XYZ file of N, CA and C in Angstrom:
405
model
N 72.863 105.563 91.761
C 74.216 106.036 91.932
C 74.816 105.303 93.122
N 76.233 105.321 93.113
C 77.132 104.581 94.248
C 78.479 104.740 94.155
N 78.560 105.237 95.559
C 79.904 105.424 95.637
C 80.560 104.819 95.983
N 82.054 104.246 95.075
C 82.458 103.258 95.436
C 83.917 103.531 96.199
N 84.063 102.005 96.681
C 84.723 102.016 97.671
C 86.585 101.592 96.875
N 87.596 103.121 97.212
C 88.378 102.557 96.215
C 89.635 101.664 97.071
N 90.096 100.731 96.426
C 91.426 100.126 97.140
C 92.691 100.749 97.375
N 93.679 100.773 97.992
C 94.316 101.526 98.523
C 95.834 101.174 97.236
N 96.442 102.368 97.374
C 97.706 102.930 96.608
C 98.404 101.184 96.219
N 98.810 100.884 95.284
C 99.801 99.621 94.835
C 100.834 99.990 94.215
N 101.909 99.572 94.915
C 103.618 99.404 94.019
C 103.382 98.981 92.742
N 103.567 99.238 91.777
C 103.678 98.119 90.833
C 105.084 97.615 90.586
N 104.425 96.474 90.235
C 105.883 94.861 90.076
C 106.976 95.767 89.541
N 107.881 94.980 90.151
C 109.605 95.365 89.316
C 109.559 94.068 88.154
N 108.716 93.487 87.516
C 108.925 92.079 86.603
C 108.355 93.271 85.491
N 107.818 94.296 85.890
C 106.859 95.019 84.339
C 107.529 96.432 84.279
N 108.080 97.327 85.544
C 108.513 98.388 85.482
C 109.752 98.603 86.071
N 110.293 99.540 85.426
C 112.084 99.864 86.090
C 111.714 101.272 87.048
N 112.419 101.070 88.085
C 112.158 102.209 89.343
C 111.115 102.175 89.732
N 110.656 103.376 90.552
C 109.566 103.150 90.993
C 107.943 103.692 90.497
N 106.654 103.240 90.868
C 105.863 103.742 90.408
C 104.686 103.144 90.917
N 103.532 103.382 91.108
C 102.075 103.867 92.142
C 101.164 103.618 90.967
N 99.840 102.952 91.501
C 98.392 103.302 90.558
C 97.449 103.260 92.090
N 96.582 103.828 91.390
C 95.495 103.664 92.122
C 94.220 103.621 91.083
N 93.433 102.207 91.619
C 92.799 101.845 90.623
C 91.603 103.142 90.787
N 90.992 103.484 89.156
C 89.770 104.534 89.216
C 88.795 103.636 89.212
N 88.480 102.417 88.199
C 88.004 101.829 88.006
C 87.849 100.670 87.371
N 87.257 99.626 87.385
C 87.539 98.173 86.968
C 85.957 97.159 86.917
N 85.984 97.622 85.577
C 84.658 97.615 85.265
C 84.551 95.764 85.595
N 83.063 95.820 85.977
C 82.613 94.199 86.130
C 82.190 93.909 85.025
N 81.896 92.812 84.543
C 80.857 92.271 83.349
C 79.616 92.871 82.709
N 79.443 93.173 81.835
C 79.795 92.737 80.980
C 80.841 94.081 80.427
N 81.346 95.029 81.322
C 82.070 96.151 81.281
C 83.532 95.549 80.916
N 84.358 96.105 80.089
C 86.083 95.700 79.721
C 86.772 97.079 80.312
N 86.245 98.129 80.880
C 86.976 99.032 80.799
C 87.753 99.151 82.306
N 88.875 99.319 81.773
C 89.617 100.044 83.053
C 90.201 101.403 83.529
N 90.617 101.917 84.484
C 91.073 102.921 84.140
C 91.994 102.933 85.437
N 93.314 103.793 85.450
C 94.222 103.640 86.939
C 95.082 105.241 86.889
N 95.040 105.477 87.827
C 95.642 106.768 87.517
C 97.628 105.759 88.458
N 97.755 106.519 87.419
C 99.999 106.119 87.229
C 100.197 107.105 88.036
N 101.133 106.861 88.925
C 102.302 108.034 89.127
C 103.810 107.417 89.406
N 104.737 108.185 88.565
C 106.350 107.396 88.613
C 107.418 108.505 88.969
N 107.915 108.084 89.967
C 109.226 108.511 90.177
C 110.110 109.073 89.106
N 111.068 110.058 89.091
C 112.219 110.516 87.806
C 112.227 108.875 87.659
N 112.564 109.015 86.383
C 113.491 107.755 85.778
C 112.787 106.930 85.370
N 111.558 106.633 86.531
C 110.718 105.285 86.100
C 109.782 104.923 84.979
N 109.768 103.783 84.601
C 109.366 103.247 83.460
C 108.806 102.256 82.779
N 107.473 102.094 82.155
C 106.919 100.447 81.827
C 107.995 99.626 81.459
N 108.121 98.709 81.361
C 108.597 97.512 80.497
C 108.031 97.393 78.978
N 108.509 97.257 78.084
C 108.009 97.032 76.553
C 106.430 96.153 76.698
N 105.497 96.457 76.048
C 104.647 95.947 76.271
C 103.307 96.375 75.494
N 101.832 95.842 75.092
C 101.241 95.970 74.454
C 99.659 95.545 75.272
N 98.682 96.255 74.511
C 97.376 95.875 74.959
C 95.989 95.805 73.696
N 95.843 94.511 73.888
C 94.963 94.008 72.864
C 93.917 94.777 72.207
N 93.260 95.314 72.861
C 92.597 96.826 72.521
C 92.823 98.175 72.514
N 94.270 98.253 72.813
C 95.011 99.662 72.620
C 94.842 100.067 74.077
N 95.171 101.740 74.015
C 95.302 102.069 75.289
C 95.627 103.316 75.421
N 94.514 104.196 75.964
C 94.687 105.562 76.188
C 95.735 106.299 77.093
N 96.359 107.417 77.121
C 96.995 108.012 78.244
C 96.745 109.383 78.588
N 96.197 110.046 79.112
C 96.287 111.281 79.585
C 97.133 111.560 80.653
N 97.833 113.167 80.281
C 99.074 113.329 80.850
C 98.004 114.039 81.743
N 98.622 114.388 83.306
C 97.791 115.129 84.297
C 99.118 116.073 85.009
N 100.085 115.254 84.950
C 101.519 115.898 85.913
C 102.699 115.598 85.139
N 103.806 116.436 85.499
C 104.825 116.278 84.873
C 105.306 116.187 83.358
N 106.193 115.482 83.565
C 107.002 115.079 81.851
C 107.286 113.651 81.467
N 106.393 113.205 80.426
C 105.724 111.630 80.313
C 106.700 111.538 79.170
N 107.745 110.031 79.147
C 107.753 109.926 77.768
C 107.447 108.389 77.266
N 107.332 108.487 76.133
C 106.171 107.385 75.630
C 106.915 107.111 74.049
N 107.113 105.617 73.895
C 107.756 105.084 73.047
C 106.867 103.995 71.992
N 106.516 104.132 70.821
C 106.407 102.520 70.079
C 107.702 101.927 69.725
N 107.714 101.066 69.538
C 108.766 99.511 68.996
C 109.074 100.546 67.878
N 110.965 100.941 67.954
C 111.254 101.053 66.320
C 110.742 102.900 65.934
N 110.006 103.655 67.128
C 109.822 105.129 67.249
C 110.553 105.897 67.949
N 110.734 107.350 67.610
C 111.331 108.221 68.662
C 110.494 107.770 69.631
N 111.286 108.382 70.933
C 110.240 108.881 72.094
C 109.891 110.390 71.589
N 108.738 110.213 72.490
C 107.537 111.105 72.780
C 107.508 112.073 73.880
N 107.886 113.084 73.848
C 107.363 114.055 75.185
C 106.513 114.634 75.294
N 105.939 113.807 76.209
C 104.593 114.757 76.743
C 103.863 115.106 77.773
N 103.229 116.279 77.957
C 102.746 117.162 78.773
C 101.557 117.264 79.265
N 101.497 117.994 80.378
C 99.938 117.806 80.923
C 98.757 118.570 79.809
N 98.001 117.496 79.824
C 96.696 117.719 79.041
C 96.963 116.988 77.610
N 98.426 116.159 77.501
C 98.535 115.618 76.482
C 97.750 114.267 76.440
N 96.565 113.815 75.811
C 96.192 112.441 75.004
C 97.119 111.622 74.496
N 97.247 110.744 74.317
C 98.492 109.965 74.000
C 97.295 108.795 73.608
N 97.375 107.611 72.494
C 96.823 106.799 71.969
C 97.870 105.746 71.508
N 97.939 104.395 71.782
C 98.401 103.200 71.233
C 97.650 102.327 71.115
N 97.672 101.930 69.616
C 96.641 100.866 68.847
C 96.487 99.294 69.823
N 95.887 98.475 68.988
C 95.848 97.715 69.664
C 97.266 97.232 68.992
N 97.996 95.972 70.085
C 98.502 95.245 70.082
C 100.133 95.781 69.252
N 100.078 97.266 69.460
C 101.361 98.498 69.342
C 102.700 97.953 70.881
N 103.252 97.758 70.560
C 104.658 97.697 71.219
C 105.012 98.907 71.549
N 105.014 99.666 73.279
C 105.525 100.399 73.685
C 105.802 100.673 75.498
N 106.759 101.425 75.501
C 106.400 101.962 77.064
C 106.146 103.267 77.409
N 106.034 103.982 78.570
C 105.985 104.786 78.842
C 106.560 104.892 80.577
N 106.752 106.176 80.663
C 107.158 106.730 82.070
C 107.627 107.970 82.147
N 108.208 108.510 83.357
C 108.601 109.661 83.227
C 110.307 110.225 83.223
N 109.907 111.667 82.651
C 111.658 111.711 82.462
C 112.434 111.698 83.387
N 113.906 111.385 83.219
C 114.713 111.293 84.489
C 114.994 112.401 85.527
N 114.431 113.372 85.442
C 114.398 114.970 86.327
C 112.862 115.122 86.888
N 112.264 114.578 86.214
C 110.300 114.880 86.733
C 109.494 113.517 87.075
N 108.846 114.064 87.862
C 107.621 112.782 88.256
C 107.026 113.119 87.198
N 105.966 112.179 86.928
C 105.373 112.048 85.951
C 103.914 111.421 86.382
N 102.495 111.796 86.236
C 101.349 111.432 86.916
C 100.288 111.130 85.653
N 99.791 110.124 85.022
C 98.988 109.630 84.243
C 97.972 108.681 84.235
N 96.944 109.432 83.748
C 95.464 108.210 83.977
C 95.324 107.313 82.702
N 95.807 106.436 82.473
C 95.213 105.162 81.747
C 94.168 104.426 81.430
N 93.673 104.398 80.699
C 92.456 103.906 80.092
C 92.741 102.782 79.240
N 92.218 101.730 79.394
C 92.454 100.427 78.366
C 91.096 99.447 78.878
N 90.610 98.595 77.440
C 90.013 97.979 77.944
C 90.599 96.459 78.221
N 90.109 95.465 79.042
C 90.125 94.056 79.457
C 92.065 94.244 80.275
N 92.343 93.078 80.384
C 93.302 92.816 80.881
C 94.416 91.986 80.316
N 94.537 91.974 79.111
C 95.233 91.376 78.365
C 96.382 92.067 78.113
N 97.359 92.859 78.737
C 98.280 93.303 78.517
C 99.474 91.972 78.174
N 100.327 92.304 77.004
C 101.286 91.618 77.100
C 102.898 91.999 77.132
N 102.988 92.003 78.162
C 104.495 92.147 79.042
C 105.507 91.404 78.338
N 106.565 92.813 78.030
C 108.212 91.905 77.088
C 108.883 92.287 78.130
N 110.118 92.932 77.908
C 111.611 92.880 77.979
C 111.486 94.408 78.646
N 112.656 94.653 79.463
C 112.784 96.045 80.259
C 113.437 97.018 79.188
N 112.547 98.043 79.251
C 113.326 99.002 78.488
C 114.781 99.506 78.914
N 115.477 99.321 77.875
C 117.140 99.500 78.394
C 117.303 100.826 78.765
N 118.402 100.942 79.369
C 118.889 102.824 79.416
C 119.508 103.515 78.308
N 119.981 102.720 77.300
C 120.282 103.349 75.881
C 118.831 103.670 75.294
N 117.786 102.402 75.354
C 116.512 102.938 74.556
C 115.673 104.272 75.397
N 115.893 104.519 76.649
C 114.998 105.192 77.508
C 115.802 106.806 77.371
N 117.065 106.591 76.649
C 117.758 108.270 76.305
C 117.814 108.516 74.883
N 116.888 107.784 74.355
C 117.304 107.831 73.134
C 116.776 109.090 72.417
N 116.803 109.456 70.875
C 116.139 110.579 70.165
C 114.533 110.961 70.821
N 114.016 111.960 71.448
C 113.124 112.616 71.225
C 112.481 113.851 70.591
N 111.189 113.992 70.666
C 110.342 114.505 69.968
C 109.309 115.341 71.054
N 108.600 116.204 71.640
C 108.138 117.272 72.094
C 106.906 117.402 71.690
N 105.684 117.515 72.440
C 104.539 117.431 72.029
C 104.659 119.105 72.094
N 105.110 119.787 72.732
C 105.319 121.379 72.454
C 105.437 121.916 71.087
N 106.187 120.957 70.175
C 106.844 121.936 68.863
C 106.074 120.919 68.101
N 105.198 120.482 67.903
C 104.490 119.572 67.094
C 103.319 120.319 66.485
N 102.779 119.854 65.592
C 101.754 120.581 64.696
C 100.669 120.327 65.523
């Protein structure tokens, strides 16, 4: 066993996210390991950039009100203890709503994310959906 030593709080880029928003890495697996994991936290408002990951990519909600989009889908609202799953190489973002922080641990493996275009403010108000009233 070992306890490791973790690196300290990171901004993430304004080239991938709109407003503001925090990770702190959990973990970052070495070789022959792909897995990562970062716990998110975003400011009201803030938000990924459109974007995808070659092996998909887990989300667990921990805080707040998360919403979470594919290419061409409603958004998604969701809540703490909500799972959230995007396939591999699925077009989406996520962040939190414009009234709540929003706090999420991420899971994906390798580092192949591929980074598009900023989610607009027409797409980031657009139709949602409620993990509350869902089957």
């Amino acid at each position: 066993m070992e306890l490791l030593k973790q690196p300290p709080t990171i901004k993430l880029p304004a080239d991938w996210f709109t407003g503001d928003a925090y990770a702190d890495v959990i973990h970052r697996g070495e070789e022959p390991s792909r897995v990562r994991a970062n716990m998110v936290r975003f400011t009201p408002g803030a938000r990924t950039a459109w974007h995808s990951h070659g092996l998909g990519q887990t989300l667990y909600i921990v805080e707040g009100i998360a919403l979470i989009q594919s290419r061409g889908g409603k958004i998604l609202e969701a809540h703490p203890g909500d799972v959230i799953w995007t396939p591999p190489g699925e077009e989406h973002w996520h962040g939190a709503a414009p009234d709540h922080f929003m706090v999420h641990l991420a899971l994906w493996e390798t580092d192949d994310a591929i980074w598009l275009e900023h989610v607009t403010d027409a797409e980031y108000t657009g139709p949602r959906v409620t993990t509350r009233t869902r089957p």
